[in-house]
Amino acid sequence: MYEGLPTRVLFGAGTRSAVREEALRLGMSRVLVLSGPAHQAFALQLVSALGDLYAGIYDGARMHTPVDVTEQALALLRELRADGILAIGGGSTTGLGKALALRTDLPQIVLPTTYAGSEMTPILGETQAGLKTTVRSLKVLPETVIYDVDLTMDLPAGLSGVSGMNAVAHAVEALYAREANPIVTALALESIGSLAHALPAVCANPRDTVARAGALYGAWLAGICLGSVGMALHHKLCHTLGGTFDLPHAQTHAVVLPHALAYNAPAIPEVMARLCAVLGADDAPLALYELNTAIGAPKGLRELGMPEDGIDRCVELATANPYWNPQPLDRMRLRALLARAYAGAAPSIDPI
Ligand code: NAD
């Protein structure tokens, strides 16, 4: 089964100039602009491009979409009588736009500035009182996404690399999802190939426009994968690690991915063969580990601030509720996976 999600996408350099036309197309007449501290300059450009459609701006988006921040933005949206949402930023700003759309059903335009991929999904994660809950609803799926490569040119090298690995993780897990299908598999392989090629070049020279376009294209496809099929062990571990130890989102994905893939490898020989082909390697988990080195990603979870006794807690939490994974969950093996990820060691495919 494959169900295409109805998002209109513009991709290119300078595409942000279409923002007014796109807002009109969606029937917006009073647009609330959302941004974070890193994008004020671009947000102001959009404000002037919107002209008389601009109603106001909220620039307090925060990581993990805290409900109190959403409520502040919602109060402003109501005060301004806004009838459309325009978000410019990374996954955190996109998350705020989605949270507002969930509560108001207003149309959204998103201009992504990282490779997180949230703009292509009908999924929203929100936090309240330290608890993260996930909603899946077409109400939160953005109506229009404008990918403008120019908006990513200033994303620092270090952040670009790990954000790109966050996208690679969506595509890798889509290959062995329970709902995997040929369309999503084709998108995932194209995404992984494009990102694996582009990310080292982006990190070596963040002003390389061709590499930037390749990375953003890969992130777009990875976002479709994430929105189309369910994820497995890797996303579960990252969700648990992020929520429990407040580890940074993209960096955690980069560190864990080679190990989660190595864990699943014995159960998915066909996927491994395809991954090896697209990565041009004999050992896909090792190739992803080496990609992490090439982009200067943090080595291990220790470096991200996780306490060593967190390994056992993470095993407990990640096995507390059953979920789909191609390889059965085994506490001893999960513990070994996390110990390697913690120390920054190379991934190891254990024979079962
Ligand atoms: P983010 O939006 O918090 O951005 C990370 C940092 O990069 C921030 O400090 C931001 O200000 C800065 N930044 C962003 N773009 C920049 C640019 N172009 N130049 C300079 N600095 C820039 O983080 P993220 O990794 O993009 O997204 C992570 C969040 O998105 C998490 O909360 C995660 O749960 C969520 N997410 C949700 C989905 C979904 O489908 N619901 C998918 C992926 C991620």
Coordinates of C-alpha atoms and ligand atoms in Angstrom, one line a residue:
M1 CA 0.0 0.0 0.0
Y2 CA 1.2 3.5 -0.9
E3 CA -0.7 6.7 -0.1
G4 CA 0.8 9.9 -1.5
L5 CA 0.5 12.8 0.9
P6 CA -1.0 16.0 -0.6
T7 CA 1.8 18.6 -0.1
R8 CA 2.7 21.1 -2.9
V9 CA 6.5 21.5 -3.1
L10 CA 8.6 24.2 -4.7
F11 CA 12.4 23.4 -4.9
G12 CA 15.3 25.5 -6.1
A13 CA 17.4 28.5 -5.3
G14 CA 15.5 31.8 -4.7
T15 CA 12.2 30.0 -4.5
R16 CA 11.2 32.1 -1.4
S17 CA 10.3 34.9 -3.8
A18 CA 7.1 32.9 -4.5
V19 CA 5.9 33.2 -1.0
R20 CA 3.2 35.8 -1.6
E21 CA 1.8 33.9 -4.6
E22 CA 1.7 30.7 -2.6
A23 CA -0.1 32.4 0.3
L24 CA -2.7 33.8 -2.1
R25 CA -3.1 30.4 -3.7
L26 CA -4.0 29.1 -0.2
G27 CA -6.5 31.9 0.3
M28 CA -4.4 33.6 3.0
S29 CA -5.0 37.3 3.7
R30 CA -3.5 37.7 7.2
V31 CA -0.3 35.6 7.6
L32 CA 1.4 34.9 10.9
V33 CA 5.2 34.4 10.4
L34 CA 7.0 31.9 12.7
S35 CA 10.7 31.8 13.1
G36 CA 13.6 31.2 15.5
P37 CA 16.5 33.3 16.5
A38 CA 18.7 32.1 13.6
H39 CA 16.4 33.3 10.8
Q40 CA 15.4 36.8 11.6
A41 CA 17.1 38.2 8.5
F42 CA 15.2 35.8 6.2
A43 CA 12.0 36.2 8.2
L44 CA 12.1 39.9 7.6
Q45 CA 12.7 39.4 3.9
L46 CA 9.6 37.2 3.8
V47 CA 7.6 39.8 5.7
S48 CA 8.4 42.4 3.0
A49 CA 7.7 39.8 0.2
L50 CA 4.3 39.1 1.8
G51 CA 3.4 42.8 1.7
D52 CA -0.2 43.5 2.8
L53 CA -0.7 39.8 3.6
Y54 CA 1.7 40.1 6.6
A55 CA -0.2 40.2 9.9
G56 CA 2.6 39.6 12.5
I57 CA 5.5 37.5 13.7
Y58 CA 6.3 35.1 16.5
D59 CA 9.9 34.2 16.9
G60 CA 10.0 32.1 20.1
A61 CA 9.9 28.6 18.5
R62 CA 11.7 26.0 20.8
M63 CA 13.0 22.4 20.5
H64 CA 10.4 19.6 21.1
T65 CA 7.4 22.0 20.7
P66 CA 6.6 22.8 24.3
V67 CA 2.8 23.3 24.7
D68 CA 3.2 26.6 26.7
V69 CA 5.1 28.1 23.7
T70 CA 2.3 26.9 21.4
E71 CA -0.2 28.6 23.6
Q72 CA 1.6 31.9 23.5
A73 CA 1.8 31.8 19.7
L74 CA -1.9 30.7 19.6
A75 CA -2.9 33.8 21.6
L76 CA -1.0 36.0 19.2
L77 CA -2.5 34.3 16.2
R78 CA -6.0 34.9 17.6
E79 CA -5.2 38.5 18.5
L80 CA -4.0 39.1 15.0
R81 CA -7.0 37.2 13.5
A82 CA -4.4 35.4 11.3
D83 CA -5.8 33.1 8.6
G84 CA -2.5 31.5 7.5
I85 CA 0.8 30.2 9.0
L86 CA 4.2 30.7 7.4
A87 CA 7.1 28.9 9.2
I88 CA 10.7 29.5 8.4
G89 CA 13.3 27.5 10.3
G90 CA 14.3 24.0 11.3
G91 CA 12.2 21.2 12.8
S92 CA 11.5 23.2 15.9
T93 CA 9.8 26.1 14.0
T94 CA 8.0 23.7 11.7
G95 CA 6.7 21.9 14.8
L96 CA 5.3 25.1 16.2
G97 CA 3.5 25.8 12.9
K98 CA 2.0 22.2 13.0
A99 CA 0.9 22.6 16.6
L100 CA -1.0 25.8 15.6
A101 CA -2.5 24.1 12.6
L102 CA -3.7 21.2 14.8
R103 CA -5.5 23.7 17.0
T104 CA -6.9 25.9 14.2
D105 CA -6.9 23.9 11.0
L106 CA -5.3 26.9 9.2
P107 CA -3.2 26.3 6.1
Q108 CA 0.6 26.3 6.4
I109 CA 3.5 27.2 4.2
V110 CA 6.9 26.0 5.5
L111 CA 10.4 27.1 4.4
P112 CA 12.8 24.6 5.9
T113 CA 16.3 25.6 6.9
T114 CA 17.7 22.3 8.1
Y115 CA 17.5 18.7 6.9
A116 CA 15.1 17.4 9.6
G117 CA 12.3 16.6 7.2
S118 CA 9.3 17.4 9.5
E119 CA 7.7 19.6 6.8
M120 CA 6.8 16.5 4.7
T121 CA 5.1 14.6 7.5
P122 CA 1.6 14.5 9.1
I123 CA 3.4 13.9 12.5
L124 CA 3.7 16.3 15.4
G125 CA 5.6 15.7 18.6
E126 CA 4.7 18.0 21.6
T127 CA 6.0 18.2 25.1
Q128 CA 4.1 19.0 28.3
A129 CA 5.4 18.5 31.8
G130 CA 8.5 16.7 30.5
L131 CA 6.3 14.2 28.5
K132 CA 6.5 13.9 24.7
T133 CA 3.4 12.8 22.9
T134 CA 3.0 12.2 19.2
V135 CA 0.0 13.0 17.1
R136 CA -0.6 11.9 13.5
S137 CA -3.1 14.0 11.6
L138 CA -3.5 15.4 8.1
K139 CA -4.4 18.7 9.9
V140 CA -0.7 19.1 10.7
L141 CA 0.6 18.3 7.2
P142 CA 1.8 21.5 5.6
E143 CA -0.2 22.5 2.5
T144 CA 2.9 24.0 0.8
V145 CA 6.6 23.5 1.3
I146 CA 9.1 25.9 -0.3
Y147 CA 12.6 24.5 -0.3
D148 CA 15.0 27.3 -1.0
V149 CA 18.6 26.2 -1.1
D150 CA 19.7 29.8 -0.2
L151 CA 18.1 29.4 3.2
T152 CA 20.5 26.5 4.1
M153 CA 23.7 28.2 3.0
D154 CA 24.4 29.6 6.6
L155 CA 23.6 26.4 8.4
P156 CA 27.0 25.8 10.1
A157 CA 29.0 22.8 8.8
G158 CA 28.7 20.8 12.1
L159 CA 25.0 21.2 12.3
S160 CA 24.5 20.5 8.5
G161 CA 26.3 17.2 8.8
V162 CA 24.3 15.8 11.7
S163 CA 21.0 17.3 10.5
G164 CA 21.7 15.4 7.2
M165 CA 22.3 12.2 9.1
N166 CA 18.9 12.7 10.8
A167 CA 17.5 12.6 7.3
V168 CA 19.6 9.5 6.3
A169 CA 18.1 7.8 9.4
H170 CA 14.5 8.4 8.2
A171 CA 15.4 6.9 4.8
V172 CA 17.3 3.9 6.2
E173 CA 14.5 2.9 8.6
A174 CA 11.9 3.3 5.8
L175 CA 13.7 0.5 3.9
Y176 CA 12.8 -2.0 6.6
A177 CA 9.5 -0.5 7.8
R178 CA 6.6 -2.8 8.4
E179 CA 4.7 -0.8 5.7
A180 CA 7.7 -0.7 3.3
N181 CA 6.7 -0.5 -0.3
P182 CA 8.5 -0.1 -3.7
I183 CA 7.7 3.7 -4.0
V184 CA 9.1 4.6 -0.6
T185 CA 12.1 2.2 -1.1
A186 CA 13.0 4.0 -4.3
L187 CA 12.7 7.4 -2.6
A188 CA 14.7 6.2 0.4
L189 CA 17.6 4.9 -1.8
E190 CA 17.7 8.1 -3.8
S191 CA 17.7 10.1 -0.6
I192 CA 20.5 8.1 1.0
G193 CA 22.6 8.3 -2.2
S194 CA 22.1 12.0 -2.5
L195 CA 22.9 12.8 1.1
A196 CA 25.9 10.4 1.4
H197 CA 27.4 12.1 -1.6
A198 CA 26.5 15.7 -0.6
L199 CA 27.1 15.9 3.1
P200 CA 30.9 15.5 3.1
A201 CA 31.1 18.2 0.4
V202 CA 28.7 20.5 2.4
C203 CA 30.8 20.1 5.5
A204 CA 34.1 20.8 3.6
N205 CA 32.6 23.9 2.0
P206 CA 29.3 25.1 3.4
R207 CA 29.0 27.6 0.5
D208 CA 29.0 24.8 -2.2
T209 CA 25.6 25.4 -3.8
V210 CA 25.6 22.1 -5.7
A211 CA 26.3 20.1 -2.6
R212 CA 23.7 22.1 -0.6
A213 CA 21.1 21.4 -3.3
G214 CA 21.9 17.7 -3.1
A215 CA 21.6 17.6 0.6
L216 CA 18.3 19.5 0.7
Y217 CA 16.9 17.2 -2.1
G218 CA 17.9 14.2 -0.1
A219 CA 16.3 15.7 3.0
W220 CA 13.0 16.3 1.1
L221 CA 12.8 12.7 0.0
A222 CA 13.7 11.4 3.5
G223 CA 10.9 13.6 4.9
I224 CA 8.4 11.8 2.5
C225 CA 9.8 8.4 3.8
L226 CA 9.3 9.5 7.4
G227 CA 5.7 10.7 6.7
S228 CA 4.8 7.6 4.7
V229 CA 5.8 4.6 6.7
G230 CA 6.4 3.8 10.4
M231 CA 9.9 3.8 11.9
A232 CA 11.6 1.2 14.1
L233 CA 14.4 0.6 16.6
H234 CA 16.6 3.5 15.6
H235 CA 13.9 6.2 16.0
K236 CA 12.7 4.6 19.2
L237 CA 16.2 4.7 20.8
C238 CA 16.7 8.3 19.7
H239 CA 13.3 9.4 21.0
T240 CA 14.1 7.7 24.3
L241 CA 17.6 9.2 24.6
G242 CA 16.4 12.7 23.6
G243 CA 13.5 12.6 26.0
T244 CA 15.3 11.0 29.0
F245 CA 18.7 12.7 28.9
D246 CA 17.8 15.8 26.9
L247 CA 20.4 14.9 24.2
P248 CA 20.5 17.1 21.0
H249 CA 18.1 15.7 18.4
A250 CA 20.2 15.5 15.1
Q251 CA 23.5 14.6 16.9
T252 CA 21.9 11.7 18.7
H253 CA 20.5 10.4 15.3
A254 CA 23.9 10.6 13.7
V255 CA 25.6 8.7 16.6
V256 CA 23.0 5.9 16.9
L257 CA 22.3 5.2 13.3
P258 CA 25.3 2.9 12.4
H259 CA 24.7 0.9 15.6
A260 CA 20.9 0.5 15.1
L261 CA 21.5 -0.6 11.5
A262 CA 24.1 -3.1 12.6
Y263 CA 21.7 -4.5 15.1
N264 CA 19.0 -5.1 12.5
A265 CA 21.4 -6.2 9.7
P266 CA 21.1 -10.0 10.2
A267 CA 17.3 -9.8 9.7
I268 CA 17.4 -7.7 6.5
P269 CA 19.9 -9.1 4.0
E270 CA 18.2 -7.6 1.0
V271 CA 18.0 -4.2 2.5
M272 CA 21.7 -4.4 3.4
A273 CA 22.6 -5.4 -0.2
R274 CA 20.8 -2.3 -1.5
L275 CA 22.3 -0.1 1.1
C276 CA 25.8 -1.3 0.3
A277 CA 25.2 -0.7 -3.4
V278 CA 24.0 2.9 -2.9
L279 CA 26.8 3.6 -0.4
G280 CA 29.4 2.0 -2.5
A281 CA 30.6 -0.1 0.4
D282 CA 30.8 -3.7 1.7
D283 CA 29.6 -2.9 5.2
A284 CA 26.8 -0.4 5.3
P285 CA 26.9 0.3 9.1
L286 CA 30.6 0.9 8.9
A287 CA 30.1 3.2 5.9
L288 CA 27.6 5.3 7.9
Y289 CA 30.1 5.4 10.8
E290 CA 32.8 6.6 8.4
L291 CA 30.3 9.1 7.0
N292 CA 29.9 10.5 10.5
T293 CA 33.7 10.8 10.8
A294 CA 33.8 12.6 7.4
I295 CA 31.2 15.2 8.5
G296 CA 32.8 15.7 11.9
A297 CA 29.8 14.3 13.9
P298 CA 30.3 13.7 17.6
K299 CA 31.8 10.3 18.3
G300 CA 29.6 8.9 21.0
L301 CA 26.7 9.5 23.3
R302 CA 29.2 10.2 26.1
E303 CA 30.3 13.2 24.2
L304 CA 26.7 14.4 24.0
G305 CA 26.4 14.4 27.8
M306 CA 24.6 11.0 28.4
P307 CA 25.5 9.5 31.8
E308 CA 27.0 6.0 31.6
D309 CA 24.3 4.5 33.9
G310 CA 21.8 5.8 31.4
I311 CA 22.6 2.8 29.2
D312 CA 20.5 0.4 31.4
R313 CA 17.7 3.0 31.7
C314 CA 17.5 3.4 28.0
V315 CA 17.4 -0.4 27.5
E316 CA 14.5 -0.6 30.0
L317 CA 12.6 2.3 28.4
A318 CA 13.2 1.1 24.8
T319 CA 11.8 -2.3 25.6
A320 CA 8.9 -1.3 27.9
N321 CA 6.3 -1.3 25.1
P322 CA 6.3 -3.5 22.1
Y323 CA 6.8 -1.9 18.6
W324 CA 7.8 -3.1 15.1
N325 CA 11.4 -3.9 14.4
P326 CA 12.7 -6.4 11.9
Q327 CA 15.0 -8.0 14.5
P328 CA 13.5 -9.1 17.8
L329 CA 14.5 -6.9 20.8
D330 CA 17.0 -8.6 23.0
R331 CA 18.1 -6.7 26.1
M332 CA 21.7 -8.0 26.1
R333 CA 22.2 -7.1 22.5
L334 CA 20.6 -3.7 22.9
R335 CA 22.8 -3.0 25.9
A336 CA 25.9 -3.9 23.8
L337 CA 24.6 -1.6 21.0
L338 CA 24.2 1.3 23.4
A339 CA 27.5 0.7 25.1
R340 CA 29.2 0.9 21.7
A341 CA 27.2 4.1 20.8
Y342 CA 28.1 5.6 24.2
A343 CA 31.8 5.0 23.7
G344 CA 31.9 6.1 20.1
A345 CA 33.1 2.6 19.0
A346 CA 32.6 1.2 15.5
P347 CA 29.3 -0.7 14.9
S348 CA 29.5 -4.4 15.1
I349 CA 27.2 -6.9 13.3
D350 CA 26.9 -9.8 15.7
P351 CA 25.9 -13.2 14.3
I352 CA 22.6 -14.3 15.8
Ligands
NAD1 P1 16.0 23.0 15.2 O1 14.9 23.5 14.4 O2 15.9 23.2 16.7 O3 17.3 23.7 14.7 C1 18.6 23.4 15.3 C2 19.4 24.7 15.5 O4 19.8 25.1 14.2 C3 18.7 25.8 16.1 O5 19.5 26.4 17.1 C4 18.3 26.7 15.0 O6 18.2 28.0 15.4 C5 19.5 26.5 14.1 N1 19.3 26.7 12.6 C6 18.3 26.2 11.9 N2 18.4 26.5 10.6 C7 19.5 27.3 10.5 C8 20.2 28.0 9.5 N3 19.8 27.9 8.2 N4 21.3 28.7 9.7 C9 21.8 28.7 11.0 N5 21.2 28.1 12.1 C10 20.1 27.4 11.8 O7 16.4 21.5 15.0 P2 16.1 20.5 13.8 O8 17.2 19.4 13.9 O9 15.9 21.1 12.5 O10 14.7 19.8 14.2 C11 14.6 19.1 15.4 C12 13.2 19.1 15.9 O11 12.3 18.7 14.9 C13 13.0 18.1 17.0 O12 12.1 18.7 18.0 C14 12.3 16.9 16.4 O13 11.6 16.2 17.2 C15 11.5 17.6 15.3 N6 11.3 16.7 14.1 C16 10.0 16.4 13.9 C17 9.7 15.6 12.8 C18 8.2 15.3 12.5 O14 7.9 14.7 11.5 N7 7.3 15.6 13.4 C19 10.7 15.2 12.0 C20 12.0 15.5 12.2 C21 12.3 16.3 13.3

